[in-house]
Coordinates of C-alpha atoms in Angstrom, one line a residue:
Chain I
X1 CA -50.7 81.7 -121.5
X2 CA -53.9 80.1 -120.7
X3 CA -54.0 78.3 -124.4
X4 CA -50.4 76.1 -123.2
X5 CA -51.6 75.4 -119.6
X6 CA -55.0 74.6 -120.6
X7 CA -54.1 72.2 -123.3
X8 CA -50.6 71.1 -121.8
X9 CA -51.9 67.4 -122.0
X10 CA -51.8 67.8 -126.0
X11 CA -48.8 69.6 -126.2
X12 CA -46.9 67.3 -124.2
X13 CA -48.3 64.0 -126.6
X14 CA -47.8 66.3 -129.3
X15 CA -44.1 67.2 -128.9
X16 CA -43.2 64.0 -127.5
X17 CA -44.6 62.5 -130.7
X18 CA -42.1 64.6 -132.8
X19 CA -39.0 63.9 -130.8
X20 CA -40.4 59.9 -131.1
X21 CA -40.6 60.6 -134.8
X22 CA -37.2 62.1 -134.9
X23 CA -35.3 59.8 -133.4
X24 CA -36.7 56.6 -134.7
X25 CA -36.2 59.1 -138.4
X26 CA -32.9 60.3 -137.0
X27 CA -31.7 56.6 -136.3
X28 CA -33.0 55.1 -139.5
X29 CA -31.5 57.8 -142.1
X30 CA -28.1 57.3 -140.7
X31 CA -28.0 53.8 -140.9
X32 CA -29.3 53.8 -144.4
X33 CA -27.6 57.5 -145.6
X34 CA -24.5 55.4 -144.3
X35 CA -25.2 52.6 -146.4
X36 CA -25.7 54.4 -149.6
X37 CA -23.1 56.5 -149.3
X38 CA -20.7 53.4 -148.6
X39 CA -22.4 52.5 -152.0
X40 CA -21.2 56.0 -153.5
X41 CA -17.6 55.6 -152.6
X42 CA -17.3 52.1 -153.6
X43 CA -15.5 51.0 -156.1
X44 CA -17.7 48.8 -157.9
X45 CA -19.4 50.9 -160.8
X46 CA -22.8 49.4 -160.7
X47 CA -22.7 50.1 -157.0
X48 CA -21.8 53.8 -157.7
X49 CA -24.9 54.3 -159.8
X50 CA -27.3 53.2 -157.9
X51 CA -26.1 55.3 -155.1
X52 CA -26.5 58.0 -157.3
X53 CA -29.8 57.4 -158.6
X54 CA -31.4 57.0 -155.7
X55 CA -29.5 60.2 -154.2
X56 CA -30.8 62.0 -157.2
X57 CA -34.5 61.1 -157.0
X58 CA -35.1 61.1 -153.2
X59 CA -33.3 65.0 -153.4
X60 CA -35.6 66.2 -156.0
X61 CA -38.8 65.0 -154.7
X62 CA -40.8 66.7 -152.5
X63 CA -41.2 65.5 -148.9
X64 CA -44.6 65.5 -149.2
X65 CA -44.8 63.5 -152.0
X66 CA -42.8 60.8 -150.2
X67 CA -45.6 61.2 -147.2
X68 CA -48.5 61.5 -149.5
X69 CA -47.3 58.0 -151.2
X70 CA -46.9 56.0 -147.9
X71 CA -50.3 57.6 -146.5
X72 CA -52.5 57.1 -149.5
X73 CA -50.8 55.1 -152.2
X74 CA -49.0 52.6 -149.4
X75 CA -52.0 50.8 -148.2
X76 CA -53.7 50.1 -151.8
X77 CA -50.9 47.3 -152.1
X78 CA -52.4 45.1 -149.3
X79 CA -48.6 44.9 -148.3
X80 CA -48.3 44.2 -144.0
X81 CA -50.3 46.8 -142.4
X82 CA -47.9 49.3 -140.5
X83 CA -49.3 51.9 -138.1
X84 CA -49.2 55.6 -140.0
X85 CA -46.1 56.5 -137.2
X86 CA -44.2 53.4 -138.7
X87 CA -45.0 54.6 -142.2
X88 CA -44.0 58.2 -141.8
X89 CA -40.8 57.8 -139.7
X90 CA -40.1 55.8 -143.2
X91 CA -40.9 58.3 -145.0
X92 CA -38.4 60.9 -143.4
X93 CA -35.9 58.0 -142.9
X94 CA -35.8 57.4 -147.0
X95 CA -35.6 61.4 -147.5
X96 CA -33.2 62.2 -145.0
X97 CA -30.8 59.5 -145.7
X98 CA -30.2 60.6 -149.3
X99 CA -28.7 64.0 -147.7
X100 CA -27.2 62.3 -144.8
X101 CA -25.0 60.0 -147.8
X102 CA -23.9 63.3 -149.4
X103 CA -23.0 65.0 -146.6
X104 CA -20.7 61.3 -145.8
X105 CA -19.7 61.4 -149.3
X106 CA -18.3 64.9 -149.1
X107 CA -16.9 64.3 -146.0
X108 CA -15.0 61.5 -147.3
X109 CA -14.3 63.6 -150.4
X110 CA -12.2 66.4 -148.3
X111 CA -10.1 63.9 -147.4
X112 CA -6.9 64.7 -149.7
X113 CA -5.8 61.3 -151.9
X114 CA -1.9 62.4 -150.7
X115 CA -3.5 61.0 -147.1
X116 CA -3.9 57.2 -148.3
X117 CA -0.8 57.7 -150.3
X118 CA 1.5 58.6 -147.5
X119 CA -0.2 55.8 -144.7
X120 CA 0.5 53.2 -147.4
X121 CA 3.9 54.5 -148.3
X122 CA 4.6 54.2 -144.1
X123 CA 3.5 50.7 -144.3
X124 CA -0.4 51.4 -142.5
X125 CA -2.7 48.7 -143.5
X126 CA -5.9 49.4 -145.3
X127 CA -7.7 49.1 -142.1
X128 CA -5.3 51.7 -140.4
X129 CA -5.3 54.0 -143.3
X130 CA -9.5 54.1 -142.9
X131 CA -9.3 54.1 -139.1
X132 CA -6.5 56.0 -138.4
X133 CA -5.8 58.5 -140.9
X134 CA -9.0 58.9 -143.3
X135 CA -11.8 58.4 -140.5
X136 CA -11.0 60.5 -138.1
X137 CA -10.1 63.9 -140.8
X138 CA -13.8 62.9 -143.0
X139 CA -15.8 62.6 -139.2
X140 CA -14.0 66.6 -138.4
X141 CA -15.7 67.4 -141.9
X142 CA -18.9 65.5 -141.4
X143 CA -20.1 66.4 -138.0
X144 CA -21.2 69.9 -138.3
X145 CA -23.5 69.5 -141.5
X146 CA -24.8 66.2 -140.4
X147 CA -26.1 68.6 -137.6
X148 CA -27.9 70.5 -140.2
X149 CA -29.7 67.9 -142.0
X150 CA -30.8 66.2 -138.5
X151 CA -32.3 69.9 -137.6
X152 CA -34.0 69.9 -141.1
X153 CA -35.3 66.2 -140.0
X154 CA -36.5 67.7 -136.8
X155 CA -38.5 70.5 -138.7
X156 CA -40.0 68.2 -141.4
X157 CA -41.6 66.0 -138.8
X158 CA -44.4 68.7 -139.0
X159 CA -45.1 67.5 -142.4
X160 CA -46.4 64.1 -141.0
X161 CA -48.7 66.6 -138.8
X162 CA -50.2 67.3 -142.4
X163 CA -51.1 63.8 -142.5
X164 CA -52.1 63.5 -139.3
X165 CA -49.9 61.6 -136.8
X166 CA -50.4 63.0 -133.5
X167 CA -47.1 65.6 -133.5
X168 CA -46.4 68.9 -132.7
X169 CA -47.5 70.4 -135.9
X170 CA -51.1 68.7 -135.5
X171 CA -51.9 70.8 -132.4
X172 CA -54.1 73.5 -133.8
X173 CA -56.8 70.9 -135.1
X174 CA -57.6 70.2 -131.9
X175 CA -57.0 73.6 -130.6
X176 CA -59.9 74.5 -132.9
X177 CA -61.8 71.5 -131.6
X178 CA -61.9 72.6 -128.4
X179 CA -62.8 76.5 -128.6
X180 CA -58.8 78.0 -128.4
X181 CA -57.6 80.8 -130.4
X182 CA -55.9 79.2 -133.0
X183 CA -53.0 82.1 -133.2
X184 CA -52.2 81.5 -129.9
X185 CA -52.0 78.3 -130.0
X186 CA -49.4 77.9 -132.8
X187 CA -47.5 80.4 -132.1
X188 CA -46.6 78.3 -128.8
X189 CA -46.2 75.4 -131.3
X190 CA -43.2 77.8 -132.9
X191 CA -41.9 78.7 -129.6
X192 CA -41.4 74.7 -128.8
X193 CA -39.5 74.2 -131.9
X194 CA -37.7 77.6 -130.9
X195 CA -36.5 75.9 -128.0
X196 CA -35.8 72.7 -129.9
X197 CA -34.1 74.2 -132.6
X198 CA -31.7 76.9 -131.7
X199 CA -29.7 74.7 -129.2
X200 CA -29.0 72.8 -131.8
X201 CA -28.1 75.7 -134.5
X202 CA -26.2 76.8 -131.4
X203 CA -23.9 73.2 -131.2
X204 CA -23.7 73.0 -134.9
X205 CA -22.1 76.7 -135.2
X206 CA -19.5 75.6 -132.1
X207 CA -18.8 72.3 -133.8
X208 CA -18.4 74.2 -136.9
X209 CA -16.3 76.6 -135.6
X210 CA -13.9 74.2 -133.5
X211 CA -13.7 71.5 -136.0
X212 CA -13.7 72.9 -139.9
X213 CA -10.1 72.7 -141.1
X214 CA -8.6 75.1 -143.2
X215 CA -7.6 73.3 -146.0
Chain C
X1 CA -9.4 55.7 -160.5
X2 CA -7.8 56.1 -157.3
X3 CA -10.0 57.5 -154.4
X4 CA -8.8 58.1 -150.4
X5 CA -10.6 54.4 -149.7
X6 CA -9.0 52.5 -152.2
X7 CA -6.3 52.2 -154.7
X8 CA -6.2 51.5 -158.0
X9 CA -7.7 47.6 -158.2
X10 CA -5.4 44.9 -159.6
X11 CA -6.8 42.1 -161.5
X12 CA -8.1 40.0 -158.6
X13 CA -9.7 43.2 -157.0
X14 CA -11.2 43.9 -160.7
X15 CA -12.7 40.2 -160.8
X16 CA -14.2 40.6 -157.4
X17 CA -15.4 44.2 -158.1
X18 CA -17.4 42.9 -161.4
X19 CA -18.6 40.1 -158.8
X20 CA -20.0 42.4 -156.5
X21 CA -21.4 44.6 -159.3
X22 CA -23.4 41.8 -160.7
X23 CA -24.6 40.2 -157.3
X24 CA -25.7 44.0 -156.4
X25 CA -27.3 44.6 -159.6
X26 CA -29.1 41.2 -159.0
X27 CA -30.1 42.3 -155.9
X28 CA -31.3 45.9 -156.9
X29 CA -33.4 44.4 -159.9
X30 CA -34.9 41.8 -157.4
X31 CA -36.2 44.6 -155.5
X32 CA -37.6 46.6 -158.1
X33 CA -38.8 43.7 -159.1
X34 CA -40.9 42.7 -156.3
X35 CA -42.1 46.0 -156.2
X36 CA -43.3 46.3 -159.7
X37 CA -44.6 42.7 -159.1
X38 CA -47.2 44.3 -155.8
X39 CA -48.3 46.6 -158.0
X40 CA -49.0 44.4 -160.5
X41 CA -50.9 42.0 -157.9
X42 CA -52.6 45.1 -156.1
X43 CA -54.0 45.7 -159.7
X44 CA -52.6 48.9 -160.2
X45 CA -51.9 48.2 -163.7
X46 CA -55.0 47.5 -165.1
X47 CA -55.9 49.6 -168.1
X48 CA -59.1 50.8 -166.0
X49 CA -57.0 52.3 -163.5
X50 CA -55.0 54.4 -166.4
X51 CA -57.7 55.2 -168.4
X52 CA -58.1 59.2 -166.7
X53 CA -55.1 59.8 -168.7
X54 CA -57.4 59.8 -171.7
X55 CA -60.2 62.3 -170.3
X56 CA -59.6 65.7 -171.5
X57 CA -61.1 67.3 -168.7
X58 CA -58.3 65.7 -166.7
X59 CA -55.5 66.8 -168.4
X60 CA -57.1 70.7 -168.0
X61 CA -57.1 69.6 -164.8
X62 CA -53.6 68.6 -164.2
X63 CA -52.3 71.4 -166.3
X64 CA -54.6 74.2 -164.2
X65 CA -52.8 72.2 -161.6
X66 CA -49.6 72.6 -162.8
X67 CA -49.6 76.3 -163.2
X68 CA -50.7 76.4 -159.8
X69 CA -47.8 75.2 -158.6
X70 CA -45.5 76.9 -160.9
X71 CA -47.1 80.4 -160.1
X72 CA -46.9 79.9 -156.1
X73 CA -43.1 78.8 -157.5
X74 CA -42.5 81.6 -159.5
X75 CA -43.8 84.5 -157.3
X76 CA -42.6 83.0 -153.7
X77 CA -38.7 82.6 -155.5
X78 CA -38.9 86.1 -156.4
X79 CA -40.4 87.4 -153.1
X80 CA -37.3 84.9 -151.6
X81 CA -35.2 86.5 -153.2
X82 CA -35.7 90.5 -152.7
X83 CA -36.4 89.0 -148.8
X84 CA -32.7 88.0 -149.1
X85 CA -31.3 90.5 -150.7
X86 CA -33.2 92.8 -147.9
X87 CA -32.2 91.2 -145.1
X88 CA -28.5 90.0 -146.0
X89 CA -28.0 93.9 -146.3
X90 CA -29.2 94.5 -142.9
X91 CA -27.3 91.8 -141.3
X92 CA -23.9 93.5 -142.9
X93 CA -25.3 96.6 -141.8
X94 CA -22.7 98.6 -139.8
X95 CA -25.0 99.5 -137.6
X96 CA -26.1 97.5 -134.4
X97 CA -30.0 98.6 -134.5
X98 CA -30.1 97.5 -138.2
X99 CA -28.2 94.3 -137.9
X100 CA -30.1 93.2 -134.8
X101 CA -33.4 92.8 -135.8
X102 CA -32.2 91.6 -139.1
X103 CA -29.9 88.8 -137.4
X104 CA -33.3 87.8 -135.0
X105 CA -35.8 88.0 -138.1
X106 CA -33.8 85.7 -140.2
X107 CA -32.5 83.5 -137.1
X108 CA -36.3 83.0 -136.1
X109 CA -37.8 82.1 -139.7
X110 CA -34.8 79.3 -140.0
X111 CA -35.6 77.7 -137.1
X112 CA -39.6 77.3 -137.3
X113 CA -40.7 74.2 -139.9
X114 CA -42.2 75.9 -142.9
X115 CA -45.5 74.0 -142.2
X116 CA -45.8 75.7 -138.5
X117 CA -45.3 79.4 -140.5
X118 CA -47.8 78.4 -142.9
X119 CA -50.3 77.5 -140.5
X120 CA -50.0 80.6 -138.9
X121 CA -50.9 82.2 -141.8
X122 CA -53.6 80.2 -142.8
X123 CA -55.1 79.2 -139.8
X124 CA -53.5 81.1 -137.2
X125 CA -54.2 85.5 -138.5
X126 CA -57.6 84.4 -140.3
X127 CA -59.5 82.5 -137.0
X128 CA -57.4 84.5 -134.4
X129 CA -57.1 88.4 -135.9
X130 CA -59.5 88.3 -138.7
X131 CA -57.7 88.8 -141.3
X132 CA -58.4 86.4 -144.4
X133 CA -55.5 85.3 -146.0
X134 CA -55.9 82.9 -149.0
X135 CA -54.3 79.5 -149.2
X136 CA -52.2 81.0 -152.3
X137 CA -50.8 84.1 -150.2
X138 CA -50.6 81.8 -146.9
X139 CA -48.3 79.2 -148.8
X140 CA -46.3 81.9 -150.8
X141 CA -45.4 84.1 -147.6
X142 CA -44.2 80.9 -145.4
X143 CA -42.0 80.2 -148.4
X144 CA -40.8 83.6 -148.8
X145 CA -40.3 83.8 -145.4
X146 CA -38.5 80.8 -144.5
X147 CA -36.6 80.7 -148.3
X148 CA -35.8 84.5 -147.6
X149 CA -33.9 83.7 -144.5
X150 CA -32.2 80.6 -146.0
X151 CA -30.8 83.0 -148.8
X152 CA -30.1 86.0 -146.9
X153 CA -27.3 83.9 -145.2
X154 CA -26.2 82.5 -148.5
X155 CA -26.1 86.4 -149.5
X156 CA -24.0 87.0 -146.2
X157 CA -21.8 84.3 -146.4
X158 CA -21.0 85.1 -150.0
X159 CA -19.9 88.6 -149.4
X160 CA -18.0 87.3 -146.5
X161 CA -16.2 85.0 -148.4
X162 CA -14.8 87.5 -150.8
X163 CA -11.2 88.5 -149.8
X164 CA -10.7 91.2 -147.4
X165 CA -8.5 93.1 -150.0
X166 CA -11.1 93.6 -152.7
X167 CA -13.2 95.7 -149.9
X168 CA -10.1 97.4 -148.6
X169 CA -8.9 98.4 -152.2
X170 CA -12.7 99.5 -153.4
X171 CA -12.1 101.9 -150.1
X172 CA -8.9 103.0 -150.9
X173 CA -9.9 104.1 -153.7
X174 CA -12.3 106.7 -152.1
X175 CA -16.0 104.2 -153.0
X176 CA -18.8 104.9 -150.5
X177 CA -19.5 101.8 -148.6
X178 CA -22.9 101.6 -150.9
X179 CA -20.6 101.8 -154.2
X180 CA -17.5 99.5 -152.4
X181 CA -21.0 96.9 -152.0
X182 CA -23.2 97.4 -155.8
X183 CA -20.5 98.0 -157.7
X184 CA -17.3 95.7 -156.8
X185 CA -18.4 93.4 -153.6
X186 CA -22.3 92.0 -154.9
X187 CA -21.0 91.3 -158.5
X188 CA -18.2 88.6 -157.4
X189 CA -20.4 87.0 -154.7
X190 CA -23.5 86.6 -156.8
X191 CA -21.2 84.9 -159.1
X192 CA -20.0 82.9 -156.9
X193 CA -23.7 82.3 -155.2
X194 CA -25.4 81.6 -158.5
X195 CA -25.6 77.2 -158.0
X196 CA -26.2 77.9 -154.5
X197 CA -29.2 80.2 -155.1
X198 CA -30.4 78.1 -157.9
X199 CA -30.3 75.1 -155.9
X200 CA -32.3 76.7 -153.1
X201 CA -34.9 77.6 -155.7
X202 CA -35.3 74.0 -156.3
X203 CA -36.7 73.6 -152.0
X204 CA -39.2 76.5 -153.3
X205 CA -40.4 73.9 -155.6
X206 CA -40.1 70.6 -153.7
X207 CA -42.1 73.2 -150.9
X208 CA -44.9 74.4 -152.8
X209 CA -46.0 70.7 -152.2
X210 CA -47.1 72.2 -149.2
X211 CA -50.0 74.1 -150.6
X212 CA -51.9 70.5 -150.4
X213 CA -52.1 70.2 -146.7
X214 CA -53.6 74.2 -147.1
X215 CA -55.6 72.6 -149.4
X216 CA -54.4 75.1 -151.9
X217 CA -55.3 73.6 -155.6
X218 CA -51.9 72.5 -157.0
X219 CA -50.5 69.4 -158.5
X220 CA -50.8 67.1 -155.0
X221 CA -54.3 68.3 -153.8
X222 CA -55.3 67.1 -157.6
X223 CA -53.8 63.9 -157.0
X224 CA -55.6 63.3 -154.5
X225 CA -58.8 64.9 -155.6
X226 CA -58.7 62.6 -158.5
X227 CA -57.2 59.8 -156.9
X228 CA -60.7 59.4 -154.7
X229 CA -63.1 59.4 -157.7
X230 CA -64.7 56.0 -157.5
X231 CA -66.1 56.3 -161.2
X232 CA -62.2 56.4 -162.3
X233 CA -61.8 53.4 -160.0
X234 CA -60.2 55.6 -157.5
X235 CA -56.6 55.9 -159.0
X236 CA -54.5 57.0 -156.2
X237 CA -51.3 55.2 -157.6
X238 CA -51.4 56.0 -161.2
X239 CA -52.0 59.5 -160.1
X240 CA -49.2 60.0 -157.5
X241 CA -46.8 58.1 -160.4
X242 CA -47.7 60.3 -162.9
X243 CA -47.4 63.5 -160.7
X244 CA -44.2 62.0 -159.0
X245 CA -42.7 62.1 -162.3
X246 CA -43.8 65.7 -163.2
X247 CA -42.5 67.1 -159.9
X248 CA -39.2 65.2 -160.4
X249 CA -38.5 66.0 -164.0
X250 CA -39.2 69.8 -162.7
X251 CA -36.6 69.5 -159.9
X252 CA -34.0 67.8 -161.7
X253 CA -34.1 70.1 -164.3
X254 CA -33.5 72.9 -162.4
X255 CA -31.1 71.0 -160.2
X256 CA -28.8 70.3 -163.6
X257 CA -28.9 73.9 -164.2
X258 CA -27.5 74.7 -160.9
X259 CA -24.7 72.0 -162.0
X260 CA -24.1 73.2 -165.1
X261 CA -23.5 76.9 -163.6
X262 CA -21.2 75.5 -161.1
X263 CA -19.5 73.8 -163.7
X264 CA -18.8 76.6 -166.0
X265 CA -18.1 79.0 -162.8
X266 CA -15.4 76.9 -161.5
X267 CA -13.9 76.4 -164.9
X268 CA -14.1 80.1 -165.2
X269 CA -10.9 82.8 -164.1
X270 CA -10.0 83.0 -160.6
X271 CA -12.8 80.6 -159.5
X272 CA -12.1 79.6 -155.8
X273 CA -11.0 82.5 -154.5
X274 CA -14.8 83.5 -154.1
X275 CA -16.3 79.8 -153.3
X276 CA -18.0 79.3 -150.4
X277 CA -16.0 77.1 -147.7
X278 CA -18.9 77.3 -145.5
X279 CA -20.1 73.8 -144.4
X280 CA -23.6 75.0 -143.9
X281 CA -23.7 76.9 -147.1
X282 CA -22.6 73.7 -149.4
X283 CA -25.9 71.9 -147.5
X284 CA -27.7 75.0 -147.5
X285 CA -26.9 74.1 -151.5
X286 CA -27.7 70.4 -150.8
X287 CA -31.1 71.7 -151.2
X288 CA -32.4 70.5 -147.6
X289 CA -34.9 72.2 -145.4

């Protein structure tokens, strides 16, 4: 007990720098998974590719690798100097958002073709047919593994920790530093993420269960 | 083609498609451009900057390196994998005081970052217990650990998506619920888990990056080591390139294997029947952590 009320100062930066982290991530891979998945559906072939190139990279590179590049490699291309937050909420974003635009794309993917067919045969416009009969069946579909890869997100932040941006996972540094048994210390670390975590697990299995559609 | 979005494109919708695929192709090749171009203005491309390549002490290097990695790979899938098989058993167990711990176990290792678990190991049992783990064991453990609970509920979910009949019949006919399991129930989920599996082998891989931050001597902690030698000119990019490609090639090529499977399973008799509807097992198979 005495290592988390001793030290709550650093635990509190600590964990308020990984929800920082995962929300500015959580934001950005959206946006962009979004983008690259509208790119995936498209029907423009060049578009398609590229989508899929970059899904395929991104997926089969480590995370750390990504990290390791905008920590070390980053800064050798006298580019504008970002702070090493900016650079590894980047980092994540440009991970994340190539399984954030599969998870979209499979979404959209459940979606049976017979759906279009029969709002265009009623008349709907194409706007209609997106907003009121595709959209709202790929969203049911979508929400409950977008859940999953935003958890995943809010696990990998730790990885930053390796490169030292004041987060959750960076704690036992300075536990060490200051005389603390190390143990201790981290295993608070996993209880925060515990109580971070399993909440969320907890939503995604209710969404899952409410929402999935027995096709 | 015609997809949910859009139907198939008449000849004005065909001009404007080609339109957009050559402004987008313009605008993809600008940005590779410019980034090609900051290399190239950054000097990463001078020949002194390559020149490591050459030094055969290097390449041992890498290649030392490289089994590093692919020895914490190969020993932490297999460790995954009997963790799996382990714990998916327990958490189908019949019995409460079997399938309780084995639901909390796999529950808690899912929902700590791999990094955390690792520390622990490393850092955490050797300053606060004692006990001195090395980076190699530290690194393969957290994978097994997290991995193993990952696959135990891909295990699960694949015997749970087998048809209530096949169990029922296997019964009827007078199986133990050991036999009704090995001998009809495993064979048609693993089957059906194969890609999936396979596919989570390939975040064993991506992880073993992790060994870096450990300081555990594979193909990262190399780059780096040789990307900070100031008589090779410090070669950080060239490095990370070069082992960027390695890692990729590695992971894409047991990625298309996973695709291939799932391509020959589902062309396969009565495919489906076994596949895994399960939302979080198709991103479990997304390969995410």
């Amino acid at each position: 007990m005495d290592v988390l009320f001793d030290n709550l100062d650093l635990y509190g930066v600590a964990f308020l720098g990984t929800i920082e982290l995962f929300v500015v991530a959580g934001i950005g891979s959206l946006i962009l998974g979004l983008l690259i998945a509208a790119l995936r559906v498209s029907p423009v072939p060049a578009l398609r590719a590229f989508g899929t190139v970059y899904v395929n990279i991104l997926r089969n590179t480590p995370l750390t690798l990504v990290l390791f590049f905008f920590a070390f490699a980053y800064p050798r291309l006298g580019l504008v100097d970002l702070s090493f937050f900016a650079l590894a909420a980047t980092g994540l974003t440009l991970y994340t958002a190539a399984f954030v635009c599969e998870v979209i794309r499979s979404g959209v993917n459940t979606v049976p073709v017979g759906q279009a067919e029969a709002s265009r045969a009623l008349g709907f416009t194409f706007t209609q047919t997106l907003s009121q009969v595709v959209l709202p069946q790929a969203v049911r579909a979508v929400v409950p593994p977008m859940t999953n890869i935003q958890i995943a997100l809010l696990k990998n932040t730790t990885i930053a920790a390796g490169f030292s941006v004041v987060e959750a996972g960076g704690i036992y540094a300075n536990l060490s530093e200051r005389g603390y048994n190390v143990l201790v210390g981290l295993l608070w670390v996993a209880l925060g993420f515990l109580i971070l975590v399993v909440p969320l697990t907890l939503l995604q299995r209710r969404l899952d269960a409410r929402w999935s559609v027995s096709r | 083609m015609s997809s949910v979005l859009y139907d198939v494109p008449g000849p004005a919708a065909r001009r404007r498609n080609t339109l957009i695929g050559v402004v987008g192709t313009l605008a993809v090749v600008a940005i590779l451009g410019f980034v090609i171009y900051r290399f190239f203005a950054a000097g990463q491309f001078s020949p002194r900057l390559w020149e490591w390549i050459l030094y055969v002490n290097i390449q041992y290097l890498l290649l030392d390196a490289l089994l590093a990695t692919l020895s914490a790979f190969a020993v932490a899938a297999l460790l995954s994998l009997v963790f799996g098989a382990v714990f998916a058993g327990g958490r189908l167990s019949d019995h409460r005081w079997v399938r309780g711990p084995a639901t909390a176990v796999v529950e808690f290792f899912r929902a700590i970052p791999l990094l955390v678990l690792i520390f622990i190991l490393y850092y955490g049992v050797s300053r606060g217990l004692g006990i001195d783990i090395s980076a190699f064991w530290a690194l393969v453990a957290g994978l097994m650990l997290y991995n193993g609970s990952v696959l135990a509920e891909v295990f699960r979910s694949g015997v749970r998506s087998l048809p209530r009949g096949q169990s029922e019949a296997a019964y009827a006919l007078g199986m133990r619920k050991t036999q009704v399991m090995t001998t009809v129930l495993l064979p048609q989920a693993l089957r059906a888990m194969l890609p999936t599996i396979l596919s989570q082998l390939v975040v064993v891989l991506k992880d073993t990056a992790l060994g870096f931050i450990i300081l555990y001597p594979e193909l990262l902690y190399q780059a780096r080591f040789l990307g900070s030698q100031t008589q090779l000119g410090a070669p950080i990019l060239p490095v990370a390139l070069v082992i960027a490609a390695i890692y990729i090639a590695m992971c894409l090529l047991l990625s298309g294997l996973s695709k291939l499977l799932e391509r020959r399973l589902s062309r396969g008799p009565k495919a489906g029947a076994v596949a895994p509807k399960d939302p979080e097992l198709e991103l479990v198979g997304g390969g995410v952590r």
